[in-house]
Short mmCIF file of C-alpha atoms in Angstrom, two decimals:
data_model
loop_
_atom_site.label_atom_id
_atom_site.label_comp_id
_atom_site.label_asym_id
_atom_site.label_seq_id
_atom_site.Cartn_x
_atom_site.Cartn_y
_atom_site.Cartn_z
CA MET A 1 7.98 -74.08 76.14
CA ASP A 2 11.39 -73.10 74.94
CA SER A 3 12.74 -76.55 75.14
CA ALA A 4 9.59 -78.18 73.53
CA ILE A 5 10.18 -76.04 70.60
CA ARG A 6 13.82 -76.55 70.44
CA ARG A 7 13.24 -80.37 70.27
CA ARG A 8 10.97 -80.47 67.63
CA SER A 9 11.40 -77.90 64.64
CA GLN A 10 9.04 -79.96 62.51
CA GLY A 11 6.06 -80.23 64.66
CA GLY A 12 4.21 -77.64 66.70
CA LEU A 13 1.04 -75.89 65.90
CA PHE A 14 2.67 -72.49 65.04
CA GLU A 15 4.96 -74.18 62.69
CA GLY A 16 2.33 -76.16 60.84
CA LEU A 17 0.15 -73.27 60.36
CA TYR A 18 3.19 -71.23 59.32
CA ARG A 19 3.75 -73.61 56.69
CA VAL A 20 0.07 -73.71 55.46
CA ILE A 21 -0.66 -70.12 55.55
CA MET A 22 2.55 -68.20 55.15
CA ARG A 23 3.87 -69.58 51.86
CA ARG A 24 1.98 -67.36 49.52
CA ASN A 25 1.36 -63.82 50.17
CA SER A 26 -2.08 -64.00 48.67
CA VAL A 27 -3.06 -66.74 50.95
CA TYR A 28 -1.81 -64.83 53.86
CA VAL A 29 -3.58 -61.58 53.07
CA THR A 30 -6.86 -63.69 52.82
CA PHE A 31 -6.09 -65.12 56.15
CA VAL A 32 -5.58 -61.60 57.67
CA ILE A 33 -8.75 -60.16 56.18
CA ALA A 34 -10.88 -63.31 57.30
CA GLY A 35 -9.30 -62.93 60.67
CA ALA A 36 -10.09 -59.37 60.93
CA PHE A 37 -13.63 -60.00 60.15
CA LEU A 38 -14.02 -62.83 62.44
CA GLY A 39 -12.11 -60.97 65.12
CA GLU A 40 -14.15 -57.97 64.74
CA ARG A 41 -17.40 -59.86 65.11
CA ALA A 42 -15.99 -61.75 68.24
CA VAL A 43 -14.77 -58.41 69.75
CA ASP A 44 -18.24 -56.72 69.21
CA TYR A 45 -20.21 -59.72 70.61
CA GLY A 46 -17.76 -59.73 73.67
CA VAL A 47 -18.08 -56.11 74.37
CA HIS A 48 -21.79 -56.12 73.79
CA ARG A 49 -22.16 -58.84 76.37
CA LEU A 50 -19.92 -57.07 78.68
CA TRP A 51 -21.95 -53.84 78.35
CA GLU A 52 -25.24 -55.53 78.96
CA TYR A 53 -23.86 -57.26 81.88
CA ASN A 54 -22.79 -53.95 83.31
CA ASN A 55 -26.10 -52.30 82.54
CA VAL A 56 -28.64 -55.00 83.69
CA GLY A 57 -32.20 -54.04 83.36
CA LYS A 58 -31.66 -50.66 81.75
CA ARG A 59 -32.25 -51.36 78.23
CA TYR A 60 -35.57 -50.42 76.25
CA GLU A 61 -36.51 -54.20 75.91
CA ASP A 62 -36.38 -54.66 79.48
CA ILE A 63 -39.44 -52.32 80.31
CA PRO A 64 -41.87 -54.95 81.20
CA VAL A 65 -45.32 -53.54 79.61
CA LEU A 66 -45.48 -50.82 77.10
CA GLY A 67 -49.10 -50.99 76.71
CA GLN A 68 -51.25 -51.44 73.52
CA ARG A 69 -51.93 -47.72 72.69
CA GLN A 70 -50.53 -46.50 69.68
CA SER A 71 -47.26 -44.32 70.21
CA GLU A 72 -48.02 -40.63 69.90
CA GLU A 73 -46.99 -38.93 66.64
CA MET B 1 21.75 -61.28 88.45
CA LEU B 2 20.49 -64.17 86.64
CA ARG B 3 21.23 -62.50 83.28
CA VAL B 4 24.89 -61.87 84.11
CA ALA B 5 24.98 -65.42 85.35
CA GLY B 6 23.66 -66.72 82.06
CA ARG B 7 26.27 -64.56 80.33
CA LYS B 8 29.06 -66.15 82.35
CA PHE B 9 27.68 -69.54 81.43
CA SER B 10 26.88 -68.93 77.71
CA SER B 11 29.95 -66.76 76.91
CA LEU B 12 32.67 -69.44 77.24
CA PRO B 13 31.31 -72.38 74.96
CA TRP B 14 29.66 -69.85 72.49
CA ARG B 15 32.86 -68.04 71.76
CA SER B 16 34.76 -71.06 71.42
CA SER B 17 32.17 -72.62 68.98
CA ALA B 18 32.20 -69.30 67.03
CA ALA B 19 35.97 -69.39 66.82
CA LEU B 20 35.62 -72.98 65.47
CA TYR B 21 33.65 -72.00 62.37
CA PRO B 22 33.79 -68.90 60.47
CA ASN B 23 30.43 -67.74 59.50
CA ASN B 24 31.71 -65.30 56.96
CA PRO B 25 32.86 -66.90 53.79
CA ALA B 26 34.33 -63.81 52.29
CA ALA B 27 36.51 -63.23 55.47
CA ALA B 28 37.55 -67.00 55.57
CA SER B 29 41.15 -66.26 54.72
CA SER B 30 41.54 -63.84 57.16
CA SER B 31 39.50 -65.41 60.05
CA SER B 32 41.41 -68.67 59.44
CA SER B 33 44.80 -67.09 59.95
CA GLN B 34 43.19 -65.34 63.14
CA SER B 35 41.22 -68.18 64.37
CA PRO B 36 44.37 -70.36 65.87
CA SER B 37 45.35 -66.98 67.73
CA ILE B 38 41.66 -66.61 68.78
CA SER B 39 41.23 -70.15 70.04
CA ARG B 40 44.35 -69.74 71.96
CA SER B 41 43.68 -66.65 73.69
CA VAL B 42 39.86 -67.06 74.35
CA PRO B 43 40.02 -69.33 77.41
CA SER B 44 42.55 -66.73 78.77
CA LEU B 45 40.94 -63.73 77.70
CA SER B 46 37.20 -64.26 78.70
CA PRO B 47 37.56 -63.97 82.43
CA PHE B 48 40.18 -61.32 81.84
CA SER B 49 37.89 -59.31 79.69
CA PHE B 50 35.21 -59.70 82.27
CA ASN B 51 37.20 -58.27 85.04
CA SER B 52 38.45 -55.40 83.28
CA GLN B 53 35.19 -54.20 81.79
CA LEU B 54 32.87 -55.13 84.77
CA PRO B 55 32.14 -51.55 85.68
CA ASN B 56 31.00 -50.87 82.03
CA LEU B 57 28.61 -54.08 82.32
CA ILE B 58 27.27 -52.80 85.42
CA ARG B 59 26.45 -49.47 83.90
CA GLY B 60 24.69 -51.19 80.98
CA PHE B 61 26.60 -49.88 78.31
CA SER B 62 27.10 -52.49 75.81
CA SER B 63 29.55 -50.94 73.31
CA ASP B 64 32.53 -51.12 75.54
CA ALA B 65 31.94 -54.60 76.70
CA LEU B 66 31.37 -55.98 73.08
CA SER B 67 33.98 -53.95 71.40
CA ARG B 68 37.21 -55.88 70.24
CA GLY B 69 39.38 -53.58 72.32
CA HIS B 70 41.62 -56.08 73.56
CA ASP B 71 42.64 -57.13 70.15
CA VAL B 72 43.15 -53.55 68.89
CA GLY B 73 45.00 -52.75 72.14
CA MET B 74 42.88 -49.72 72.90
CA ILE B 75 45.70 -47.33 72.07
CA SER B 76 43.70 -44.73 70.18
CA ASP B 77 40.84 -42.55 71.60
CA LEU B 78 38.34 -43.85 69.19
CA PRO B 79 34.92 -44.51 70.67
CA ALA B 80 33.80 -48.14 70.69
CA THR B 81 31.38 -47.68 67.93
CA VAL B 82 33.91 -45.97 65.62
CA ALA B 83 36.57 -48.83 66.39
CA ALA B 84 33.91 -51.40 65.47
CA VAL B 85 33.09 -49.83 62.02
CA LYS B 86 36.77 -49.43 61.31
CA ASN B 87 37.44 -52.89 62.07
CA PRO B 88 35.04 -55.03 60.52
CA THR B 89 35.28 -58.75 61.64
CA SER B 90 33.20 -61.92 61.15
CA LYS B 91 33.05 -62.59 64.75
CA ILE B 92 29.89 -60.91 65.37
CA VAL B 93 29.09 -60.34 69.06
CA TYR B 94 25.71 -59.80 70.26
CA ASP B 95 24.75 -57.73 73.29
CA GLU B 96 23.04 -59.93 75.80
CA TYR B 97 22.57 -57.74 78.57
CA ASN B 98 18.88 -57.23 78.05
CA HIS B 99 18.00 -60.06 75.96
CA GLU B 100 19.13 -63.68 75.89
CA ARG B 101 19.78 -65.27 72.84
CA PHE B 102 18.83 -68.68 71.76
CA PRO B 103 21.94 -70.57 71.22
CA PRO B 104 23.19 -70.98 67.44
CA GLY B 105 21.31 -73.84 65.63
CA ASP B 106 18.49 -73.53 67.73
CA PRO B 107 15.20 -73.53 65.76
CA SER B 108 13.95 -69.98 66.06
CA LYS B 109 10.47 -69.06 67.17
CA ARG B 110 9.79 -67.46 63.83
CA ALA B 111 6.48 -68.94 63.50
CA PHE B 112 5.32 -67.71 66.83
CA ALA B 113 6.51 -64.09 66.27
CA TYR B 114 4.86 -64.12 62.81
CA PHE B 115 1.57 -65.10 64.27
CA VAL B 116 1.94 -62.24 67.00
CA LEU B 117 2.57 -59.95 64.08
CA THR B 118 -0.59 -61.30 62.30
CA GLY B 119 -2.66 -60.57 65.20
CA GLY B 120 -1.62 -57.13 64.86
CA ARG B 121 -2.46 -57.14 61.39
CA PHE B 122 -5.99 -58.35 62.05
CA VAL B 123 -6.45 -54.92 64.17
CA TYR B 124 -4.76 -52.91 61.33
CA ALA B 125 -7.13 -54.53 58.64
CA SER B 126 -10.20 -53.76 60.66
CA LEU B 127 -9.09 -50.16 61.22
CA ILE B 128 -8.52 -49.68 57.59
CA ARG B 129 -11.89 -50.96 56.85
CA LEU B 130 -13.52 -48.60 59.49
CA LEU B 131 -11.50 -45.62 58.18
CA VAL B 132 -12.41 -46.16 54.55
CA LEU B 133 -16.16 -46.71 55.52
CA LYS B 134 -16.26 -43.70 57.61
CA PHE B 135 -14.82 -41.36 55.08
CA VAL B 136 -16.68 -42.57 52.12
CA LEU B 137 -20.05 -42.66 53.91
CA SER B 138 -19.35 -39.20 55.28
CA MET B 139 -20.06 -38.06 51.71
CA SER B 140 -23.50 -39.41 51.39
CA ALA B 141 -26.55 -37.73 52.58
CA SER B 142 -26.90 -36.71 56.00
CA LYS B 143 -29.66 -37.68 58.27
CA ASP B 144 -31.32 -34.30 58.01
CA VAL B 145 -31.49 -34.45 54.43
CA LEU B 146 -32.89 -37.79 54.26
CA ALA B 147 -35.46 -36.63 56.73
CA LEU B 148 -36.51 -34.16 54.63
CA ALA B 149 -36.75 -36.52 51.49
CA SER B 150 -39.74 -38.43 52.87
CA LEU B 151 -42.99 -37.30 54.54
CA GLU B 152 -45.37 -39.15 56.71
CA VAL B 153 -49.20 -38.46 56.52
CA ASP B 154 -51.80 -39.21 58.82
CA LEU B 155 -54.61 -40.67 56.78
CA SER B 156 -57.21 -41.02 59.58
CA SER B 157 -58.85 -37.64 59.23
CA ILE B 158 -59.46 -37.89 55.47
CA GLU B 159 -63.22 -38.46 54.62
CA PRO B 160 -63.97 -40.74 51.72
CA GLY B 161 -64.40 -38.41 48.68
CA SER B 162 -62.13 -35.73 49.86
CA THR B 163 -58.82 -34.72 48.83
CA VAL B 164 -55.83 -33.54 50.75
CA THR B 165 -52.84 -31.70 49.66
CA VAL B 166 -49.56 -32.02 51.41
CA LYS B 167 -46.29 -30.44 50.56
CA TRP B 168 -43.43 -32.82 49.81
CA ARG B 169 -39.96 -32.03 48.55
CA GLY B 170 -41.46 -28.45 47.65
CA LYS B 171 -44.26 -30.05 45.56
CA PRO B 172 -47.73 -30.55 46.49
CA VAL B 173 -49.12 -34.08 46.53
CA PHE B 174 -52.99 -34.75 46.27
CA ILE B 175 -54.06 -37.78 48.31
CA ARG B 176 -57.62 -38.49 47.40
CA ARG B 177 -59.66 -41.08 49.42
CA ARG B 178 -61.86 -42.42 46.72
CA THR B 179 -65.39 -43.83 47.06
CA ASP B 180 -66.44 -47.06 45.37
CA GLU B 181 -67.97 -45.09 42.72
CA ASP B 182 -65.06 -43.16 42.04
CA ILE B 183 -62.87 -46.44 41.88
CA LYS B 184 -65.64 -47.99 39.55
CA THR B 185 -65.58 -44.95 37.14
CA ALA B 186 -61.68 -45.14 37.03
CA ASN B 187 -61.61 -48.71 35.96
CA ASN B 188 -64.42 -48.39 33.33
CA VAL B 189 -62.47 -46.18 31.17
CA ASP B 190 -61.40 -47.42 27.70
CA ILE B 191 -57.60 -47.43 28.03
CA ALA B 192 -56.91 -47.15 24.45
CA SER B 193 -58.66 -43.80 24.23
CA LEU B 194 -56.30 -42.26 26.67
CA ARG B 195 -53.48 -39.95 25.73
CA ASP B 196 -51.42 -41.66 28.15
CA PRO B 197 -52.81 -45.14 28.46
CA GLN B 198 -52.46 -46.46 32.08
CA GLU B 199 -54.64 -48.80 34.11
CA ASP B 200 -55.95 -47.45 37.22
CA ALA B 201 -54.54 -50.54 38.90
CA VAL B 202 -51.17 -49.64 37.99
CA ARG B 203 -51.31 -46.26 39.34
CA VAL B 204 -52.63 -47.11 42.89
CA LYS B 205 -51.46 -49.60 45.61
CA ASN B 206 -54.58 -49.60 47.46
CA PRO B 207 -57.46 -48.44 45.30
CA GLU B 208 -59.13 -46.51 48.07
CA TRP B 209 -56.32 -44.07 48.13
CA LEU B 210 -54.83 -42.08 45.33
CA VAL B 211 -51.59 -40.40 45.82
CA VAL B 212 -50.39 -38.26 42.84
CA VAL B 213 -48.09 -35.43 42.53
CA GLY B 214 -50.16 -32.22 41.92
CA VAL B 215 -48.14 -30.41 39.16
CA CYS B 216 -49.74 -30.50 35.91
CA THR B 217 -47.64 -32.18 33.23
CA HIS B 218 -48.22 -29.64 30.72
CA LEU B 219 -46.30 -26.48 32.05
CA GLY B 220 -46.29 -27.02 35.69
CA CYS B 221 -49.22 -25.17 37.28
CA ILE B 222 -51.14 -26.85 40.30
CA PRO B 223 -54.50 -28.40 39.15
CA LEU B 224 -57.51 -27.48 41.18
CA PRO B 225 -59.30 -30.43 42.91
CA ASN B 226 -62.93 -31.21 42.49
CA ALA B 227 -63.11 -29.49 39.00
CA GLY B 228 -63.08 -30.35 35.51
CA ASP B 229 -65.22 -32.52 33.22
CA TYR B 230 -64.12 -35.79 34.61
CA GLY B 231 -64.65 -35.51 38.51
CA GLY B 232 -60.85 -35.18 39.19
CA TRP B 233 -58.65 -31.94 38.82
CA PHE B 234 -58.83 -29.07 36.29
CA CYS B 235 -55.75 -27.12 35.56
CA PRO B 236 -56.69 -23.29 35.36
CA CYS B 237 -53.63 -22.22 33.20
CA HIS B 238 -54.33 -23.95 30.00
CA GLY B 239 -57.30 -26.20 30.65
CA SER B 240 -56.20 -29.47 31.12
CA HIS B 241 -58.73 -31.89 32.58
CA TYR B 242 -57.71 -35.12 34.84
CA ASP B 243 -60.00 -37.90 36.04
CA VAL B 244 -60.39 -39.60 39.19
CA SER B 245 -57.26 -41.55 38.76
CA GLY B 246 -55.22 -38.56 37.84
CA ARG B 247 -55.13 -39.39 33.96
CA ILE B 248 -54.92 -36.79 31.39
CA ARG B 249 -58.46 -36.76 29.37
CA LYS B 250 -58.74 -33.38 27.85
CA GLY B 251 -56.44 -30.41 27.24
CA PRO B 252 -52.80 -29.87 26.27
CA ALA B 253 -51.01 -31.89 28.91
CA PRO B 254 -49.25 -34.93 27.45
CA TYR B 255 -48.91 -37.21 30.55
CA ASN B 256 -51.15 -38.45 33.55
CA LEU B 257 -50.18 -37.04 36.98
CA GLU B 258 -46.89 -38.38 38.39
CA VAL B 259 -47.49 -41.23 41.09
CA PRO B 260 -44.46 -40.81 43.65
CA THR B 261 -42.99 -43.64 45.58
CA TYR B 262 -45.04 -44.26 48.59
CA SER B 263 -45.87 -46.90 51.06
CA PHE B 264 -48.38 -47.57 53.86
CA LEU B 265 -46.76 -47.88 57.39
CA ASP B 266 -49.84 -48.56 59.31
CA GLU B 267 -53.45 -48.73 58.33
CA ASN B 268 -53.61 -45.00 58.71
CA LYS B 269 -50.29 -43.83 58.11
CA LEU B 270 -48.72 -42.93 54.56
CA LEU B 271 -44.77 -42.54 53.86
CA ILE B 272 -44.21 -40.65 50.78
CA GLY B 273 -40.91 -40.88 49.34
#
């Protein structure tokens, strides 16, 4: 990886993205906020899936039949 | 072991190249005068300095190994850091015991490092958003306050034509299940003749159920149900008559009985507020 980056300083995914995003601070801040939003969604989804995988069959929705009677008040 | 080997390998060409071009233009004159002596002395000095300072290298202290002691002569008792401060030089030496450097002129991993920092900043932004929300929303009404703000009423036990009074936010609320006659009576009123003109359809969501706040709009007494000349309520304090739709008909009250916000949850449940 070192030698690859050493050989081409013009190319590289990081370099290209750097040139696009980190020119202006306003663009960078927007990128950080968008990334935080998407990252939070991704982490929530991942942790939710992990939790449910670890707790199979224990959710309220997993109870097969709840009956037709009205819930008591 | 690898680090020391790398050191041995890189120190020789590095030091000679550093001597070839002075990187500090302000000290150009001094370094140019020094560089012939340095270039002559470097090949002979680097293995020499290694052997004399090998115990310090083993211990891991970088200051002695990196100091320019062999130039100054190590006569005084100054610690290496003080000696370095007092003898500024353009020949900057970096400690490579713990971290290897890229050779000079190597394109740095700046972009990669910056993106790692950006990843950290994603987390910080998310944290700041969470903290702001938590602190601001902690000042909003708590759940017990909100629970008291609304009231669920079961409507299944109310007969047609009868009125039920419930307490909501400290005030009485009249719930009247109207018969078809009542609805017809309420609709057959000339709106223009009312003190507070309002259609019956505007005051109710479902014509069968009339929900009004039982506080007289005159001076705040509670009207009595099934009393008065118009089949609705009669306020005993000053004699205000309300009709089947809760509108004022006779008496000193200026407005109709207030209609609160309500909604029907089920067929038989009413949520007030």
